[in-house]
Coordinates of C-alpha atoms and ligand atoms in Angstrom, one line a residue:
X37 CA -29.1 -14.7 14.9
X38 CA -30.4 -11.2 15.2
X39 CA -31.2 -8.4 12.7
X40 CA -29.0 -5.5 13.9
X41 CA -29.6 -1.9 12.8
X42 CA -26.1 -0.6 13.0
X43 CA -25.9 2.7 14.8
X44 CA -22.5 2.5 16.5
X45 CA -19.3 1.3 14.8
X46 CA -15.8 0.8 16.3
X47 CA -13.0 0.4 14.0
X48 CA -9.8 -1.2 15.5
X49 CA -6.8 0.3 13.5
X50 CA -6.4 3.9 12.5
X51 CA -4.1 3.1 9.6
X52 CA -4.3 3.6 5.8
X53 CA -7.4 1.4 5.6
X54 CA -9.2 2.1 9.0
X55 CA -8.8 6.0 8.7
X56 CA -10.0 6.7 5.2
X57 CA -12.6 3.9 5.2
X58 CA -14.3 5.0 8.4
X59 CA -14.1 8.7 7.2
X60 CA -16.1 7.8 4.0
X61 CA -18.7 5.7 6.0
X62 CA -19.0 8.6 8.5
X63 CA -19.6 11.0 5.6
X64 CA -22.1 8.8 3.9
X65 CA -24.0 7.8 7.0
X66 CA -24.3 10.9 9.4
X67 CA -26.6 9.0 11.7
X68 CA -24.0 6.3 12.5
X69 CA -21.4 7.0 15.3
X70 CA -18.0 5.8 14.4
X71 CA -15.1 5.5 16.8
X72 CA -11.7 4.6 15.4
X73 CA -9.4 3.3 18.0
X74 CA -5.6 2.6 17.9
X75 CA -3.0 1.6 20.3
X76 CA -0.5 4.1 18.7
X77 CA -1.1 7.3 20.7
X78 CA 0.9 9.4 18.3
X79 CA -1.2 8.3 15.3
X80 CA -4.4 9.1 17.2
X81 CA -3.0 12.5 18.1
X82 CA -2.3 13.2 14.5
X83 CA -5.7 12.2 13.4
X84 CA -7.0 14.7 16.1
X85 CA -4.7 17.4 15.0
X86 CA -6.3 20.9 14.5
X87 CA -3.9 21.3 11.5
X88 CA -5.2 19.1 8.7
X89 CA -1.8 19.0 7.1
X90 CA -0.7 16.9 10.1
X91 CA -3.1 14.0 9.4
X92 CA -0.9 10.7 9.6
X93 CA -2.0 9.8 6.0
X94 CA -1.8 11.8 2.8
X95 CA -4.7 10.9 0.5
X96 CA -6.3 13.3 -2.0
X97 CA -9.7 14.3 -0.7
X98 CA -9.1 12.9 2.7
X99 CA -8.6 16.1 4.7
X100 CA -11.8 17.6 3.3
X101 CA -13.9 14.7 4.5
X102 CA -12.1 14.7 7.9
X103 CA -12.9 18.4 8.2
X104 CA -16.7 17.6 7.7
X105 CA -17.1 14.7 9.9
X106 CA -14.5 14.6 12.6
X107 CA -15.9 15.2 16.2
X108 CA -19.4 15.1 14.5
X109 CA -19.9 11.4 13.9
X110 CA -16.3 10.4 13.6
X111 CA -14.0 10.2 16.5
X112 CA -10.5 9.0 17.0
X113 CA -9.4 7.6 20.4
X114 CA -7.1 5.2 22.2
X115 CA -10.0 4.0 24.5
X116 CA -10.4 0.5 22.9
X117 CA -12.3 -0.9 25.8
X118 CA -15.0 1.8 26.0
X119 CA -15.7 1.9 22.2
X120 CA -15.8 -1.9 21.7
X121 CA -18.4 -2.1 24.5
X122 CA -20.6 0.6 22.9
X123 CA -20.4 -0.9 19.3
X124 CA -23.1 -2.9 17.4
X125 CA -20.4 -3.6 14.7
X126 CA -16.6 -3.8 14.9
X127 CA -14.3 -3.6 12.0
X128 CA -10.9 -5.2 12.5
X129 CA -8.5 -3.1 10.5
X130 CA -5.0 -3.9 11.9
X131 CA -1.8 -4.7 10.3
X132 CA -1.2 -8.3 9.2
X133 CA 2.5 -8.3 8.2
X134 CA 4.6 -11.3 7.2
X135 CA 6.1 -13.3 10.1
X136 CA 9.9 -12.5 10.5
X137 CA 10.7 -15.6 12.5
X138 CA 9.4 -18.9 13.7
X139 CA 7.1 -21.3 11.7
X140 CA 6.2 -19.8 8.3
X141 CA 8.8 -17.1 8.7
X142 CA 9.1 -14.9 5.4
X143 CA 5.8 -16.2 4.1
X144 CA 2.9 -16.7 6.6
X145 CA 0.9 -13.7 8.1
X146 CA 1.6 -12.7 11.6
X147 CA -1.8 -12.8 13.1
X148 CA -0.8 -11.6 16.5
X149 CA -2.5 -8.2 16.1
X150 CA -5.8 -9.8 14.8
X151 CA -5.7 -12.3 17.5
X152 CA -5.3 -9.6 20.1
X153 CA -8.3 -7.8 18.7
X154 CA -10.4 -11.0 18.9
X155 CA -9.5 -11.4 22.7
X156 CA -10.3 -7.6 23.4
X157 CA -13.7 -8.0 21.6
X158 CA -14.4 -11.1 23.5
X159 CA -13.7 -9.4 26.7
X160 CA -15.3 -5.9 26.2
X161 CA -18.1 -6.4 23.7
X162 CA -21.7 -6.3 25.1
X163 CA -25.0 -7.7 23.8
X164 CA -24.9 -8.9 20.0
X165 CA -22.0 -7.7 18.0
X166 CA -21.0 -8.0 14.3
X167 CA -17.3 -8.6 13.9
X168 CA -16.0 -7.7 10.5
X169 CA -12.7 -8.6 9.1
X170 CA -11.4 -5.7 7.2
X171 CA -7.7 -6.5 7.3
X172 CA -6.4 -9.0 4.6
X173 CA -6.2 -12.4 6.1
X174 CA -5.3 -15.9 5.1
X175 CA -8.2 -18.0 4.2
X176 CA -10.0 -19.5 7.2
X177 CA -8.8 -16.8 9.6
X178 CA -12.5 -16.2 10.6
X179 CA -12.5 -19.6 12.1
X180 CA -9.7 -18.6 14.5
X181 CA -11.5 -15.3 15.4
X182 CA -14.7 -17.3 16.1
X183 CA -12.9 -19.9 18.1
X184 CA -11.2 -17.2 20.3
X185 CA -14.3 -15.2 20.7
X186 CA -16.6 -18.1 21.4
X187 CA -14.2 -19.9 23.8
X188 CA -13.5 -16.7 25.8
X189 CA -17.0 -15.7 26.1
X190 CA -18.3 -19.1 27.2
X191 CA -15.7 -19.1 30.0
X192 CA -17.3 -15.9 31.6
X193 CA -20.2 -16.8 33.7
X194 CA -23.6 -15.3 33.1
X195 CA -22.5 -13.9 29.8
X196 CA -25.1 -13.1 27.3
X197 CA -22.9 -11.9 24.5
X198 CA -23.3 -13.2 20.9
X199 CA -21.3 -12.6 17.8
X200 CA -21.5 -12.9 14.0
X201 CA -18.3 -12.9 12.1
X202 CA -18.1 -11.4 8.6
X203 CA -15.3 -11.0 6.0
X204 CA -15.3 -7.6 4.2
X205 CA -12.0 -7.2 2.5
X206 CA -10.9 -3.8 1.4
X207 CA -9.8 -3.1 -2.3
X208 CA -8.8 0.5 -2.2
X209 CA -5.5 1.6 -3.6
X210 CA -3.4 4.2 -2.0
X211 CA -3.4 7.6 -3.7
X212 CA -6.9 7.0 -4.9
X213 CA -8.4 5.7 -1.7
X214 CA -11.1 8.1 -1.3
X215 CA -12.4 7.8 -4.8
X216 CA -12.0 3.9 -4.6
X217 CA -14.1 3.9 -1.4
X218 CA -16.8 6.2 -2.9
X219 CA -16.9 4.4 -6.2
X220 CA -15.8 0.9 -5.6
X221 CA -15.7 -1.8 -8.4
X222 CA -17.4 -4.0 -5.9
X223 CA -18.0 -4.5 -2.1
X224 CA -17.4 -8.1 -1.0
X225 CA -19.2 -9.5 2.1
X226 CA -18.5 -13.0 3.2
X227 CA -20.4 -14.8 5.9
X228 CA -23.0 -17.4 7.0
X229 CA -25.3 -15.1 9.0
X230 CA -27.7 -13.6 6.5
X231 CA -29.0 -11.1 9.0
X232 CA -25.5 -9.7 9.7
X233 CA -24.8 -9.6 5.9
X234 CA -28.0 -7.6 5.4
X235 CA -27.0 -5.2 8.2
X236 CA -23.7 -4.5 6.5
X237 CA -25.3 -4.3 3.1
X238 CA -27.6 -1.6 4.4
X239 CA -24.6 0.6 5.2
X240 CA -22.9 0.2 1.9
X241 CA -25.9 0.6 -0.2
X242 CA -26.5 4.2 1.0
X243 CA -23.9 5.0 -1.7
X244 CA -23.0 1.8 -3.6
X245 CA -25.3 0.3 -6.1
X246 CA -26.6 -2.9 -4.7
X247 CA -25.6 -4.8 -7.9
X248 CA -21.9 -4.1 -6.9
X249 CA -22.4 -5.6 -3.4
X250 CA -21.4 -9.3 -3.6
X251 CA -22.1 -11.7 -0.8
X252 CA -20.1 -15.1 -0.6
X253 CA -19.2 -17.6 2.0
X254 CA -16.5 -16.6 4.4
X255 CA -13.7 -18.5 2.8
X256 CA -14.4 -17.3 -0.8
X257 CA -14.3 -13.7 0.5
X258 CA -11.0 -14.1 2.4
X259 CA -9.4 -15.9 -0.6
X260 CA -10.7 -13.5 -3.2
X261 CA -8.8 -10.6 -1.6
X262 CA -5.5 -12.4 -1.8
X263 CA -6.2 -13.5 -5.4
X264 CA -7.1 -10.0 -6.5
X265 CA -3.8 -8.7 -5.3
X266 CA -1.9 -11.6 -6.8
X267 CA -3.6 -11.0 -10.2
X268 CA -2.8 -7.3 -10.1
X269 CA 0.9 -7.9 -9.1
X270 CA 1.2 -10.6 -11.9
X271 CA 0.2 -8.2 -14.5
X272 CA 2.9 -5.8 -13.4
X273 CA 5.6 -8.6 -13.4
X274 CA 4.3 -9.7 -16.7
X275 CA 4.7 -6.2 -18.3
X276 CA 8.1 -5.7 -16.6
X277 CA 9.4 -8.8 -17.9
X278 CA 8.4 -7.7 -21.4
X279 CA 10.1 -4.3 -20.8
X280 CA 13.4 -6.1 -20.7
X281 CA 12.7 -7.7 -24.0
X282 CA 11.6 -4.4 -25.5
X283 CA 15.0 -2.9 -24.5
X284 CA 16.8 -5.8 -26.1
X285 CA 14.8 -5.8 -29.3
X286 CA 14.1 -2.2 -30.2
X287 CA 10.4 -2.4 -29.3
X288 CA 8.8 0.3 -27.0
X289 CA 6.9 -1.1 -24.0
X290 CA 4.3 1.8 -24.1
X291 CA 3.4 0.8 -27.6
X292 CA 3.2 -2.9 -26.7
X293 CA 1.2 -2.1 -23.5
X294 CA -1.3 -0.2 -25.6
X295 CA -1.5 -2.7 -28.4
X296 CA -2.0 -5.7 -26.0
X297 CA -4.3 -3.7 -23.6
X298 CA -6.9 -2.7 -26.4
X299 CA -7.9 -6.4 -26.4
X300 CA -10.9 -6.2 -24.2
X301 CA -10.2 -9.6 -22.7
X302 CA -6.9 -8.3 -21.5
X303 CA -7.8 -4.6 -20.7
X304 CA -5.5 -1.6 -20.5
X305 CA -5.1 -1.1 -16.7
X306 CA -2.1 -2.1 -14.8
X307 CA 0.1 -2.5 -17.7
X308 CA 2.6 0.3 -16.8
X309 CA 6.1 -0.9 -16.8
X310 CA 8.2 0.5 -13.9
X311 CA 10.8 -0.2 -11.1
X312 CA 8.8 -3.0 -9.8
X313 CA 5.6 -3.0 -7.6
X314 CA 6.0 -1.7 -4.0
X315 CA 3.5 -1.0 -1.2
X316 CA 2.7 -2.9 2.1
X317 CA 0.4 -5.5 0.5
X318 CA 1.3 -7.1 -2.9
X319 CA 4.5 -8.9 -1.8
X320 CA 3.0 -9.9 1.6
X321 CA -0.2 -11.2 0.1
X322 CA 1.5 -13.1 -2.7
X323 CA 3.9 -14.7 -0.1
X324 CA 0.9 -15.6 2.0
X325 CA -0.8 -17.2 -1.0
X326 CA 2.4 -19.2 -1.7
X327 CA 2.4 -20.3 1.9
X328 CA -1.1 -21.4 1.7
X329 CA -0.5 -23.4 -1.5
X330 CA 2.4 -25.1 0.0
X331 CA 0.6 -25.8 3.1
X332 CA -2.1 -27.6 1.1
X333 CA 0.4 -29.5 -0.9
X334 CA 0.1 -27.4 -4.0
X335 CA 3.9 -26.8 -4.7
X336 CA 3.6 -26.2 -8.5
X337 CA 0.9 -23.6 -7.8
X338 CA 3.0 -22.0 -5.1
X339 CA 6.1 -21.9 -7.5
X340 CA 4.0 -20.2 -10.2
X341 CA 3.0 -17.4 -7.9
X342 CA 6.4 -17.0 -6.3
X343 CA 7.9 -16.1 -9.8
X344 CA 5.8 -12.9 -9.7
X345 CA 8.0 -11.8 -6.8
X346 CA 11.1 -13.1 -8.4
X347 CA 10.6 -11.0 -11.5
X348 CA 9.9 -8.0 -9.4
X349 CA 13.1 -8.2 -7.5
X350 CA 14.9 -9.0 -10.7
X351 CA 13.5 -5.8 -12.4
X352 CA 15.0 -3.6 -9.7
X353 CA 18.3 -5.3 -9.8
X354 CA 18.6 -5.1 -13.6
X355 CA 17.7 -1.4 -13.6
X356 CA 20.4 -0.7 -10.9
X357 CA 23.0 -2.7 -12.8
X358 CA 22.2 -0.9 -16.0
X359 CA 22.5 2.5 -14.4
X360 CA 26.0 1.5 -13.0
X361 CA 26.9 0.3 -16.4
X362 CA 25.9 3.6 -18.1
X363 CA 27.9 5.6 -15.6
X364 CA 31.1 3.9 -16.7
X365 CA 30.8 1.0 -14.3
X366 CA 31.5 3.1 -11.3
X367 CA 29.4 5.3 -9.1
X368 CA 31.8 5.6 -6.2
X369 CA 31.6 9.2 -4.9
X370 CA 29.2 10.3 -7.7
X371 CA 26.0 12.2 -7.0
X372 CA 22.9 10.1 -7.6
X373 CA 19.6 11.8 -7.3
X374 CA 16.4 9.8 -6.5
X375 CA 13.3 11.4 -7.5
X376 CA 10.5 9.9 -5.5
X377 CA 10.6 7.8 -2.3
X378 CA 7.0 6.8 -1.9
X379 CA 5.9 3.5 -3.4
X380 CA 3.6 5.3 -5.8
X381 CA 2.3 8.9 -6.4
X382 CA -0.1 10.6 -4.3
X383 CA 0.7 8.9 -1.1
X384 CA 3.3 9.4 1.8
X385 CA 3.6 5.6 2.3
X386 CA 7.0 4.1 1.8
X387 CA 6.4 0.6 2.8
X388 CA 8.2 -1.8 0.3
X389 CA 9.0 1.2 -2.0
X390 CA 11.3 0.3 -4.9
X391 CA 13.3 3.4 -3.8
X392 CA 14.3 1.6 -0.7
X393 CA 16.0 -1.3 -2.4
X394 CA 17.5 1.1 -5.2
X395 CA 18.9 3.3 -2.5
X396 CA 20.6 0.3 -0.9
X397 CA 22.1 -0.9 -4.1
X398 CA 23.5 2.7 -4.8
X399 CA 24.8 3.1 -1.1
X400 CA 26.6 -0.3 -1.5
X401 CA 28.3 1.1 -4.6
X402 CA 29.5 4.2 -2.5
X403 CA 27.3 6.7 -4.3
X404 CA 26.3 10.0 -2.7
X405 CA 22.6 9.9 -2.8
X406 CA 20.3 12.8 -2.7
X407 CA 16.6 11.9 -2.2
X408 CA 13.6 14.1 -3.1
X409 CA 9.9 13.5 -2.5
X410 CA 7.0 15.9 -2.4
X411 CA 5.2 14.1 0.4
X412 CA 7.7 11.9 2.2
X413 CA 9.7 13.5 5.1
X414 CA 13.4 13.3 5.8
X415 CA 12.5 11.5 9.0
X416 CA 10.6 8.9 7.0
X417 CA 13.4 8.4 4.6
X418 CA 15.8 8.1 7.7
X419 CA 13.5 5.3 9.3
X420 CA 13.7 3.3 6.0
X421 CA 17.5 3.8 5.6
X422 CA 19.3 4.6 8.6
X423 CA 19.4 1.0 10.1
X424 CA 20.7 -0.1 6.7
X425 CA 23.6 2.4 6.9
X426 CA 24.6 1.2 10.4
X427 CA 24.6 -2.4 9.2
X428 CA 27.5 -2.2 6.7
X429 CA 30.8 -2.0 8.5
X430 CA 32.9 -0.1 5.9
X431 CA 30.2 2.2 4.8
X432 CA 31.3 4.5 2.1
X433 CA 28.1 6.0 0.4
X434 CA 25.9 8.5 2.3
X435 CA 22.4 9.9 1.7
X436 CA 20.9 13.2 2.0
X437 CA 17.4 14.6 1.8
X438 CA 16.5 17.8 -0.2
X439 CA 13.1 19.3 -0.4
X440 CA 13.8 21.6 -3.4
X441 CA 13.8 19.5 -6.5
X442 CA 16.2 21.6 -8.5
X443 CA 18.5 22.1 -5.6
X444 CA 18.7 18.2 -5.3
X445 CA 19.9 18.0 -8.8
X446 CA 22.8 20.4 -8.6
X447 CA 26.0 18.7 -9.7
X448 CA 24.2 15.4 -10.1
X449 CA 25.8 12.6 -12.3
X450 CA 22.6 10.7 -12.5
X451 CA 18.9 11.5 -12.0
X452 CA 16.6 8.6 -11.4
X453 CA 12.9 9.0 -11.5
X454 CA 11.4 6.4 -9.3
X455 CA 7.9 7.6 -8.4
X456 CA 5.4 9.0 -10.9
X457 CA 4.7 12.2 -9.1
X458 CA 3.1 14.7 -11.5
X459 CA 5.7 17.4 -10.7
X460 CA 8.4 15.1 -12.3
X461 CA 6.5 15.2 -15.6
X462 CA 6.7 18.9 -15.7
X463 CA 10.4 19.6 -14.9
X464 CA 12.3 22.1 -16.7
X465 CA 15.0 20.0 -18.5
X466 CA 16.7 22.9 -20.0
X467 CA 17.4 24.4 -16.6
X468 CA 18.4 20.9 -15.3
X469 CA 20.9 20.3 -18.0
X470 CA 22.8 23.4 -16.7
X471 CA 22.7 22.2 -13.2
X472 CA 24.1 18.6 -13.6
X473 CA 27.8 17.5 -14.0
X474 CA 28.6 16.4 -17.6
X475 CA 27.9 14.0 -19.0
X476 CA 24.6 14.0 -17.2
X477 CA 22.1 11.1 -17.3
X478 CA 18.3 10.8 -16.7
X479 CA 16.9 7.4 -16.0
X480 CA 13.1 7.4 -16.1
X481 CA 11.9 4.2 -14.6
X482 CA 8.2 5.5 -14.9
X483 CA 8.2 6.9 -18.4
X484 CA 6.8 10.2 -17.3
X485 CA 9.4 12.7 -18.0
X486 CA 9.1 15.0 -21.1
X487 CA 11.4 12.9 -23.4
X488 CA 11.3 15.5 -26.3
X489 CA 12.5 18.3 -23.9
X490 CA 15.2 16.1 -22.6
X491 CA 16.4 15.2 -26.0
X492 CA 16.8 18.9 -26.9
X493 CA 19.4 19.2 -24.1
X494 CA 22.9 17.7 -23.7
X495 CA 21.5 15.1 -21.2
X496 CA 21.7 11.4 -21.8
X497 CA 18.4 9.6 -21.4
X498 CA 17.1 6.1 -20.7
X499 CA 13.7 5.0 -20.0
X500 CA 12.3 1.6 -19.0
X501 CA 11.2 -0.7 -21.9
X502 CA 12.5 1.5 -24.7
X503 CA 14.9 -0.2 -27.1
Ligands
NAD682 P1 -1.4 0.2 9.1 O1 -0.1 -0.4 9.7 O2 -1.4 1.5 8.4 O3 -2.5 0.4 10.3 C1 -2.9 -0.6 11.2 C2 -3.1 0.0 12.6 O4 -3.5 -0.9 13.5 C3 -1.8 0.6 13.3 O5 -1.9 2.0 13.5 C4 -1.7 -0.2 14.6 O6 -1.2 0.5 15.7 C5 -3.0 -0.7 14.8 N1 -3.3 -1.8 15.8 C6 -2.7 -3.1 15.6 N2 -3.2 -3.8 16.6 C7 -4.1 -3.1 17.3 C8 -4.8 -3.3 18.5 N3 -4.9 -4.6 19.1 N4 -5.7 -2.4 18.9 C9 -5.7 -1.2 18.4 N5 -4.9 -0.8 17.2 C10 -4.2 -1.8 16.8 O7 -2.1 -0.9 8.2 P2 -3.1 -0.7 6.9 O8 -2.2 -0.3 5.7 O9 -4.1 0.1 7.3 O10 -3.5 -2.2 6.6 C11 -4.4 -2.8 7.5 C12 -5.0 -4.1 6.9 O11 -5.6 -3.8 5.6 C13 -3.7 -5.0 6.4 O12 -4.2 -6.4 6.6 C14 -3.6 -4.8 4.9 O13 -3.1 -6.0 4.3 C15 -5.1 -4.5 4.5 N6 -5.2 -3.5 3.4 C16 -4.3 -2.5 3.2 C17 -4.5 -1.7 2.2 C18 -3.6 -0.4 2.0 O14 -3.7 0.3 0.9 N7 -2.7 0.0 2.9 C19 -5.6 -1.8 1.2 C20 -6.4 -2.9 1.4 C21 -6.2 -3.8 2.5
UGA683 C1 -3.0 -2.4 -4.1 C2 -4.3 -2.9 -4.9 O1 -4.3 -2.1 -6.1 C3 -5.6 -2.6 -4.1 O2 -6.7 -3.0 -4.8 C4 -5.5 -3.3 -2.8 O3 -6.6 -3.0 -1.9 C5 -4.3 -2.9 -2.1 O4 -3.0 -3.1 -3.0 C6 -4.0 -3.6 -0.8 O5 -4.5 -4.7 -0.5 O6 -3.1 -3.1 0.0 P1 -1.7 -0.2 -3.7 O7 -0.6 -1.1 -3.3 O8 -2.1 0.9 -2.7 O9 -3.1 -1.1 -4.0 O10 -1.4 0.5 -5.1 P2 -1.4 0.0 -6.6 O11 -1.9 1.1 -7.4 O12 -1.9 -1.3 -6.7 O13 0.1 0.0 -6.9 C7 1.0 -1.0 -6.3 C8 2.4 -0.8 -6.8 O14 2.4 -1.3 -8.2 C9 3.0 0.5 -6.8 O15 4.4 0.5 -6.6 C10 2.8 1.0 -8.4 O16 3.7 2.0 -8.7 C11 3.0 -0.4 -9.1 N1 2.3 -0.3 -10.4 C12 0.9 -0.2 -10.5 C13 3.1 -0.5 -11.6 O17 4.3 -0.5 -11.4 N2 2.4 -0.6 -12.8 C14 1.1 -0.4 -12.9 O18 0.7 -0.5 -14.0 C15 0.3 -0.3 -11.7

């Protein structure tokens, strides 16, 4: 294989990973030209918008970087063919959702977008190209990519194309993506072509300490990404399961988390109880792990990991049931306010947000829902909920969106904090207690509200994991 000095990068997929990751690489490597391509014209138009508030993704620190590098060495385009042909290295950063039908439905990854990238690369690349899996993929996907690329290139006569395939999974979390990319805990590069690995190391080492750049074989790299997400999600299900026990026994989950997390072998991060994890990846990646375990005949291992998802679903259901119970077992026609619709704070992403399932539970009860979120638009809420409304024949509940948090709360019977946005920790509870219908309830699933202020008012208060 050849040593490549990467000067031109193409990233296929301008989503939550492709956009921020390429923005940071462009910022750190001004001599490298980067083209981010996507088949979604609207998304590309938003990335190219003059108004930086219109970028398709909200991430703290992102617009400042885009402002520095866009149209200097970072470009967004739909011209996939052209930019694949110019690239020395191509990142595949497309979506890999769970299959909704067919073999492995509900568990296996749908690799149709990855496969179509491999075919485009085989067709349009020129010379030697490093192909980098950035998407999260089932272990041994690189084999599929290799086979598609190699078989397609062999069939075109007189072709002198060559390829190296690397796995370079992304560990950024939304809401902290820029900081995670600038200060990663590690960068993982899997592959069997040392020249290609070195070429990629040379890019990351411009800002990441070499000791944090790990190289492994392809399969370890692919699997490590799934396992990292499974371990993180498992911690959340563990603490959420204990939150229920705290409520039953009079213990306080914050105190238990602190006491347990101070053990250095356990660590204090990712021990916040809440309404269950959301986001586009945890559930999908665990389901994928479960599918792989079953595929390799490891049913007991598959069952172990599946429980992480069962606890997550259970946590949401038990919080919903508890809220209905506190509101006298009936929320038909009552005003329920959901504070927060994104799956976590500091992102506008709503994929798999606990707020979606919670909304559905309350709509089924016939509640009048009002939704507030500082970054999620009414249109986005509508995309997540409108199909659901159509689905139920004798629909009774309805939802509305309100961008002013105090207006949203007027005449509410119950206020449920579902996302840990900072502004919800600073709410004026005295003012709110005069806006709600009595007896008003506050349900804090994130433990961020100012409990002492609430307790000075006539509001009733419940928070997760507090007995
Ligand atoms: P996304 O849906 O936001 O973006 C993917 C983009 O790829 C879409 O805009 C889509 O139009 C585009 N696309 C699909 N096929 C294409 C093709 N053939 N040509 C051009 N464009 C194409 O997805 P995402 O959240 O950025 O996730 C991408 C991958 O990264 C997934 O595998 C995910 O598991 C993984 N990941 C995501 C995160 C995260 O925080 N969102 C973090 C780490 C890893
Ligand atoms: C997660 C991982 O943290 C990233 O390392 C990974 O790259 C990414 O998935 C991915 O592969 O997509 P993300 O889903 O963006 O990142 O955000 P997290 O901070 O992990 O939060 C996930 C969910 O867990 C959120 O709903 C959050 O509110 C919840 N959570 C998190 C808790 O309920 N408690 C906690 O202590 C931490």
